[in-house]
Structures are given as structure tokens and as C-alpha cells.
Short mmCIF file of C-alpha atoms in Angstrom, two decimals:
data_model
loop_
_atom_site.label_atom_id
_atom_site.label_comp_id
_atom_site.label_asym_id
_atom_site.label_seq_id
_atom_site.Cartn_x
_atom_site.Cartn_y
_atom_site.Cartn_z
CA MET A 69 102.03 122.23 80.05
CA VAL A 70 101.44 125.52 78.47
CA GLN A 71 98.31 124.93 76.63
CA HIS A 72 95.66 124.40 79.37
CA PRO A 73 96.15 128.24 80.84
CA LEU A 74 95.88 129.41 77.39
CA VAL A 75 92.59 127.53 76.77
CA ALA A 76 91.23 128.78 80.33
CA ALA A 77 92.34 132.27 79.52
CA LEU A 78 90.39 131.75 75.88
CA VAL A 79 87.45 130.47 77.28
CA PHE A 80 87.09 133.11 80.44
CA PHE A 81 87.39 136.03 77.72
CA LEU A 82 84.72 134.43 75.30
CA MET A 83 82.54 133.86 78.26
CA SER A 84 83.14 137.20 79.63
CA LYS A 85 81.91 138.73 76.15
CA PHE A 86 78.85 136.64 76.06
CA VAL A 87 77.41 137.31 79.54
CA GLN A 88 77.82 141.10 78.68
CA SER A 89 75.89 140.67 75.44
CA GLU A 90 72.43 141.42 75.08
CA ILE A 91 71.56 137.76 74.69
CA GLY A 92 73.99 136.83 77.68
CA GLN A 93 72.24 139.30 79.90
CA GLN A 94 68.80 137.92 79.00
CA LEU A 95 69.86 134.35 79.52
CA VAL A 96 72.22 134.67 82.73
CA PRO A 97 71.00 136.22 85.99
CA GLU A 98 72.97 139.35 86.97
CA ASN A 99 74.41 137.66 90.14
CA MET A 100 75.97 134.94 88.11
CA ARG A 101 77.35 136.91 85.55
CA THR A 102 80.83 137.09 87.28
CA TRP A 103 81.01 133.33 88.02
CA VAL A 104 79.80 132.04 84.81
CA PRO A 105 82.88 132.83 82.86
CA LEU A 106 85.20 131.41 85.91
CA ILE A 107 82.90 128.10 85.90
CA ALA A 108 83.14 127.75 82.04
CA ALA A 109 86.98 128.26 82.07
CA VAL A 110 87.58 125.68 84.97
CA LEU A 111 85.10 122.86 83.02
CA VAL A 112 86.29 123.17 79.77
CA THR A 113 89.87 123.08 81.07
CA SER A 114 89.46 119.88 82.76
CA LEU A 115 87.68 118.23 79.58
CA TRP A 116 90.66 119.57 77.60
CA ALA A 117 93.18 118.23 80.53
CA ARG A 118 91.32 114.62 80.11
CA VAL A 119 91.44 114.30 76.32
CA GLN A 120 94.90 115.68 75.87
CA GLY A 121 96.14 113.50 78.83
CA GLY A 122 94.74 110.29 76.84
CA LYS A 123 96.46 111.17 73.93
CA ALA A 124 99.63 111.77 75.69
CA ASP A 125 99.41 108.35 77.08
CA GLU A 126 98.83 106.44 73.91
CA ALA A 127 101.49 108.27 72.30
CA VAL A 128 104.05 107.66 75.26
CA ASN A 129 103.35 103.82 75.53
CA LYS A 130 103.53 103.31 71.80
CA LEU A 131 107.23 104.14 72.04
CA VAL A 132 108.34 101.80 74.51
CA GLY A 133 110.16 98.75 73.13
CA LYS A 134 110.80 100.42 69.86
CA PRO A 135 114.13 102.30 68.50
CA CYS A 136 114.66 105.70 69.93
CA PRO A 137 114.08 108.37 67.60
CA ASP A 138 117.16 110.37 67.03
CA PHE A 139 117.52 113.95 67.53
CA ASN A 140 120.17 116.86 67.68
CA PHE A 141 121.70 118.43 70.83
CA THR A 142 124.13 120.98 71.41
CA VAL A 143 126.57 120.59 74.56
CA ASN A 144 129.03 123.80 75.27
CA GLY A 145 128.47 124.72 71.56
CA GLU A 146 129.23 121.10 69.91
CA LYS A 147 126.62 119.58 68.02
CA LYS A 148 125.70 115.82 68.89
CA THR A 149 122.93 113.26 68.02
CA LEU A 150 121.50 110.88 70.69
CA LYS A 151 122.25 107.81 67.91
CA GLY A 152 126.01 108.65 68.12
CA LEU A 153 126.21 109.20 71.70
CA ILE A 154 124.64 105.55 72.17
CA GLU A 155 127.12 104.24 69.79
CA GLU A 156 130.07 105.82 71.29
CA LYS A 157 129.16 104.97 74.87
CA LYS A 158 127.57 101.64 74.34
CA LYS A 159 125.40 102.54 77.89
CA PRO A 160 121.92 103.24 78.58
CA VAL A 161 120.98 106.89 78.70
CA LEU A 162 118.40 108.63 80.92
CA ILE A 163 117.10 111.93 79.12
CA ASP A 164 115.30 114.67 80.92
CA MET A 165 113.71 117.55 78.59
CA TYR A 166 112.94 120.65 80.41
CA ARG A 167 112.37 124.31 80.22
CA ASN A 168 113.51 127.15 82.74
CA PHE A 169 109.86 128.53 83.46
CA CYS A 170 108.54 125.11 84.56
CA PRO A 171 108.05 124.85 88.23
CA ALA A 172 108.10 120.94 88.31
CA CYS A 173 111.48 120.85 86.09
CA GLY A 174 113.68 122.21 88.71
CA PRO A 175 113.20 119.35 91.28
CA ALA A 176 113.43 116.73 88.50
CA ALA A 177 116.50 118.11 87.20
CA ASP A 178 117.86 118.12 90.55
CA GLU A 179 117.12 114.23 90.92
CA ILE A 180 118.74 113.45 87.36
CA ASP A 181 121.91 115.35 88.72
CA ARG A 182 121.68 113.49 91.91
CA LEU A 183 121.42 109.97 90.21
CA ALA A 184 124.38 111.07 87.81
CA GLY A 185 126.53 111.81 90.66
CA ASP A 186 125.85 108.40 92.77
CA SER A 187 128.64 106.36 92.68
CA LYS A 188 126.64 103.15 91.71
CA TYR A 189 126.01 104.34 88.45
CA LYS A 190 129.40 105.90 87.62
CA GLY A 191 130.57 104.30 84.33
CA GLN A 192 127.25 102.42 83.97
CA ALA A 193 124.87 105.10 82.30
CA GLU A 194 124.72 108.49 80.66
CA PHE A 195 122.46 111.42 81.98
CA LEU A 196 121.25 114.16 79.80
CA LEU A 197 119.61 117.07 80.85
CA LEU A 198 118.24 118.76 77.62
CA ASN A 199 116.66 122.09 77.72
CA LEU A 200 114.02 122.58 75.10
CA GLY A 201 114.91 126.41 74.67
CA PRO A 202 117.61 128.22 73.34
CA GLU A 203 121.33 127.23 74.47
CA LYS A 204 121.78 130.23 76.77
CA ASP A 205 118.99 129.01 78.97
CA VAL A 206 121.28 125.77 79.82
CA GLU A 207 123.66 127.80 81.92
CA GLU A 208 120.95 130.07 83.16
CA PHE A 209 119.26 127.27 84.51
CA LYS A 210 122.30 125.47 85.89
CA LYS A 211 123.12 128.31 87.92
CA LYS A 212 119.82 129.05 89.30
CA ARG A 213 119.38 125.53 90.58
CA ASN A 214 123.15 125.45 91.57
CA LEU A 215 123.65 122.04 89.89
CA PRO A 216 127.24 120.59 90.29
CA GLY A 217 127.01 119.13 86.78
CA ASN A 218 127.17 115.61 87.01
CA ALA A 219 124.64 115.17 84.52
CA THR A 220 125.59 116.47 80.75
CA HIS A 221 123.71 119.65 80.08
CA GLY A 222 122.57 120.70 76.75
CA ALA A 223 120.13 122.18 74.41
CA ILE A 224 118.05 120.19 72.33
CA GLU A 225 116.79 121.19 68.67
CA MET A 226 113.11 121.32 69.39
CA ASN A 227 110.84 120.91 66.53
CA LYS A 228 107.15 119.22 65.70
CA SER A 229 108.99 116.01 65.00
CA VAL A 230 110.63 115.75 68.57
CA ALA A 231 107.47 116.37 70.46
CA SER A 232 105.38 114.03 68.17
CA ASP A 233 107.79 111.20 68.16
CA PHE A 234 108.17 111.44 72.14
CA GLY A 235 104.48 112.24 72.74
CA LEU A 236 105.80 115.33 74.46
CA MET A 237 102.57 117.14 75.89
CA TYR A 238 104.18 117.90 79.54
CA ILE A 239 107.18 118.78 81.00
CA PRO A 240 109.54 117.58 82.49
CA HIS A 241 109.79 114.62 79.98
CA LYS A 242 111.86 111.86 80.64
CA VAL A 243 113.11 108.96 78.45
CA LEU A 244 115.17 105.83 79.43
CA VAL A 245 116.92 103.94 76.45
CA ASP A 246 118.76 100.76 76.69
CA LYS A 247 122.41 100.73 75.52
CA ASN A 248 121.03 99.30 72.12
CA GLY A 249 119.07 102.66 71.45
CA THR A 250 115.90 100.82 72.49
CA VAL A 251 113.00 102.82 74.40
CA VAL A 252 112.70 101.33 78.05
CA ASN A 253 110.46 104.24 79.40
CA ASN A 254 109.06 107.23 78.07
CA PHE A 255 106.99 109.19 80.68
CA SER A 256 106.20 112.57 81.88
CA PHE A 257 106.02 111.80 85.73
CA GLY A 258 104.91 109.49 88.36
CA LYS A 259 107.50 106.76 87.23
CA PRO A 260 110.10 105.65 89.78
CA LEU A 261 113.68 106.60 87.99
CA GLU A 262 115.69 104.82 90.13
CA ALA A 263 113.80 101.51 90.06
CA SER A 264 113.64 101.48 86.30
CA LEU A 265 117.45 102.32 85.85
CA ASP A 266 118.38 99.73 88.32
CA GLU A 267 116.06 96.95 86.92
CA LEU A 268 117.91 97.91 83.47
CA LEU A 269 121.17 97.53 84.56
CA ALA A 270 120.57 94.40 86.52
CA ASN A 271 119.64 93.08 82.73
CA GLY A 272 122.94 94.05 81.28
CA GLY A 273 121.71 97.48 80.18
CA VAL A 274 119.23 95.71 77.76
CA ARG A 275 115.52 96.04 77.93
CA LYS A 276 113.75 92.82 79.28
CA ILE A 277 111.11 91.43 77.28
CA GLU A 278 108.36 90.40 78.63
CA GLU A 279 106.66 87.11 77.04
CA LYS A 280 103.23 87.78 76.37
CA LYS A 281 100.95 84.55 75.64
CA THR A 282 98.25 84.89 73.06
CA ASP A 283 94.66 83.78 74.02
CA ALA A 284 94.92 80.96 71.69
CA VAL A 285 98.32 79.70 73.61
CA LYS A 286 96.83 80.30 77.00
CA GLY A 287 93.51 78.46 75.75
CA ALA A 288 95.61 75.30 74.57
CA GLU A 289 97.49 75.45 78.11
CA GLU A 290 94.32 75.38 79.96
CA GLU A 291 92.71 72.25 77.89
CA LYS A 292 96.22 70.56 78.64
CA GLU A 293 95.51 71.17 82.41
CA GLU A 294 92.04 70.12 82.16
CA GLU A 295 93.11 66.80 80.41
CA LYS A 296 95.80 65.77 82.80
CA GLU A 297 93.13 66.33 85.83
CA GLU A 298 90.50 64.18 84.00
CA GLU A 299 93.12 61.44 83.53
CA LYS A 300 94.03 61.49 87.05
CA ASN A 301 90.43 61.38 88.33
CA LYS A 302 89.90 58.39 85.86
CA VAL A 303 93.02 56.47 87.42
CA GLN A 304 91.75 57.33 91.06
CA ALA A 305 88.58 56.15 90.24
CA LYS A 306 89.90 52.41 89.10
CA GLU A 307 92.24 52.21 92.01
CA PRO A 308 90.60 49.85 94.72
CA THR A 309 89.26 51.49 97.99
CA GLN A 310 91.19 49.10 99.94
CA LYS A 311 93.14 51.06 102.72
CA ALA A 312 97.13 50.91 101.95
CA GLY A 313 98.91 48.58 104.16
CA THR A 314 96.37 46.40 104.61
CA PRO A 315 97.00 42.65 102.91
CA LYS A 316 94.24 40.95 100.85
CA LYS A 317 92.69 37.96 101.74
CA ARG A 318 93.47 34.77 99.75
CA ILE A 319 90.60 32.47 99.45
CA ARG A 320 91.77 29.08 99.03
CA LYS A 321 89.63 26.63 96.95
CA LYS A 322 88.82 23.41 98.75
CA SER A 323 90.24 20.01 96.90
CA SER A 324 87.68 17.45 96.00
CA ALA A 325 88.85 15.45 99.11
CA GLU A 326 88.29 18.19 101.67
CA SER A 327 84.73 18.71 99.94
CA LEU A 328 83.60 15.13 100.78
CA LEU A 329 84.57 15.49 104.64
#
């Protein structure tokens, strides 16, 4: 989330230096020298966001359906691990990773804390609000947002492994893990949290495995359907065209005596 402004600032600085140089003054008209650095910064930042967004989506989707990577976090000075929490509670866990300076992280944390306080989730799931900064930021954020503390608030030990494991490029970043430790959803934004959680709990807290048919299986099934249709058509073609319910006329052969008359 911080990378895009840094890229924009760097491009703006370099282009400003360029338009002020001798070559830049020859190539760029005077009335455009103020705008060129700004336009270049916007274009490069947009391209950067598109490329990085694609990488993030790939890393995020790759984790779904696999065991959730373990990590350390601290709650009120006590060291914990995600794996230990899942083994102890034997419940699904909804994790929200955030930082204090992030504008979107506040409303996201409000939603997590609201869900944690909802009676329908009491005793059914665990909710973790994990700060990616130092532990002192946890209480500061909690007070600033006036959060009631329904969710468990802690600080995650952020490192390169955590970032790469979860494809973490934007915050807030949320992870939904089932009671067996399998990743159900791994996303930054745009996904309905409550609907995902309800679906998981409806399936006993375990990720629903969708059966995916291969092209070969699909092809074999289609061939069978075509064969059945052909057989049906053949049978229909052999059947007499006489209307149902109309009795067939019986032709009686004449006896030899009758034929002489």
C-alpha cells in the first residue's frame, strides 16, 4: 500500500530533474515542463499498480485450499502461534492484518470487532485483529477507534516470510481459516466477510471442497449422453406411426369354401 506513493514520488523527482536538464529543455516545450513530471508519475504508478495487483492476486489465490502458514503473534505480552490457537480452540479463525496509518484499516477493524460481538458467532469462531507494527500500536489503535474489544487484539511478528506466504501487498489483509487449519479465503478487499464465514460455519467449520471435473471426464459424460440420445431416436424411428389407442385391423384369410362362392 505504501509502495505506490513512493514510486510516484520517485518518478516525479526524476522527471523534474530531466525537464530541467539541457536535453529536457530541448525536447520538452516550456509550457509542458510543469505537467510532464506529474503525467509521467501518474502513468508509471498506474502501470505499477496493474502489474503488482496481478502478482498479488496470483499469490493470494495460490494459498486457498492449503494449510495456513504458521506465524507468531503477541497478545498482551503473551507469545502465541496461529497453529497453537487453532489446535486449542478447534474453531475457524478470521484474521485481519492492519497498520495504524492505513485509512481503510479502521473501518475494516470495526467490522471484524462487530462480527466478533455478534451472538450468532459466539463460541463458533475466533476473530484476530493483528497489527503489523510494534506492540504499542495495538492499544493506540484500539483507543483511537474506540473498539469494544470483542475480537482478540495483538501484534504479529512481521517478516518477509509472512508477507510472501500470504501474498501480502495491501492492507487491510484478511485470512479465513477453517477449524482444521486450511485456508478458505485469503484476500485484501472486495470479499463479503460475513457471507464467507456463514458458509463455512454451515459446513461444520470445514472448508467445502468443490468437485472439479477434468476435460476428459466431461468429454466422456458428453459422449454417453449423445449415445443415449441416438438410441432413443432409433427406438422412436422403429415404432409404428399408428396413433395410440387405435386398434389394428385384423385381416382374416378366406377359407377355400368361401373362395368358391
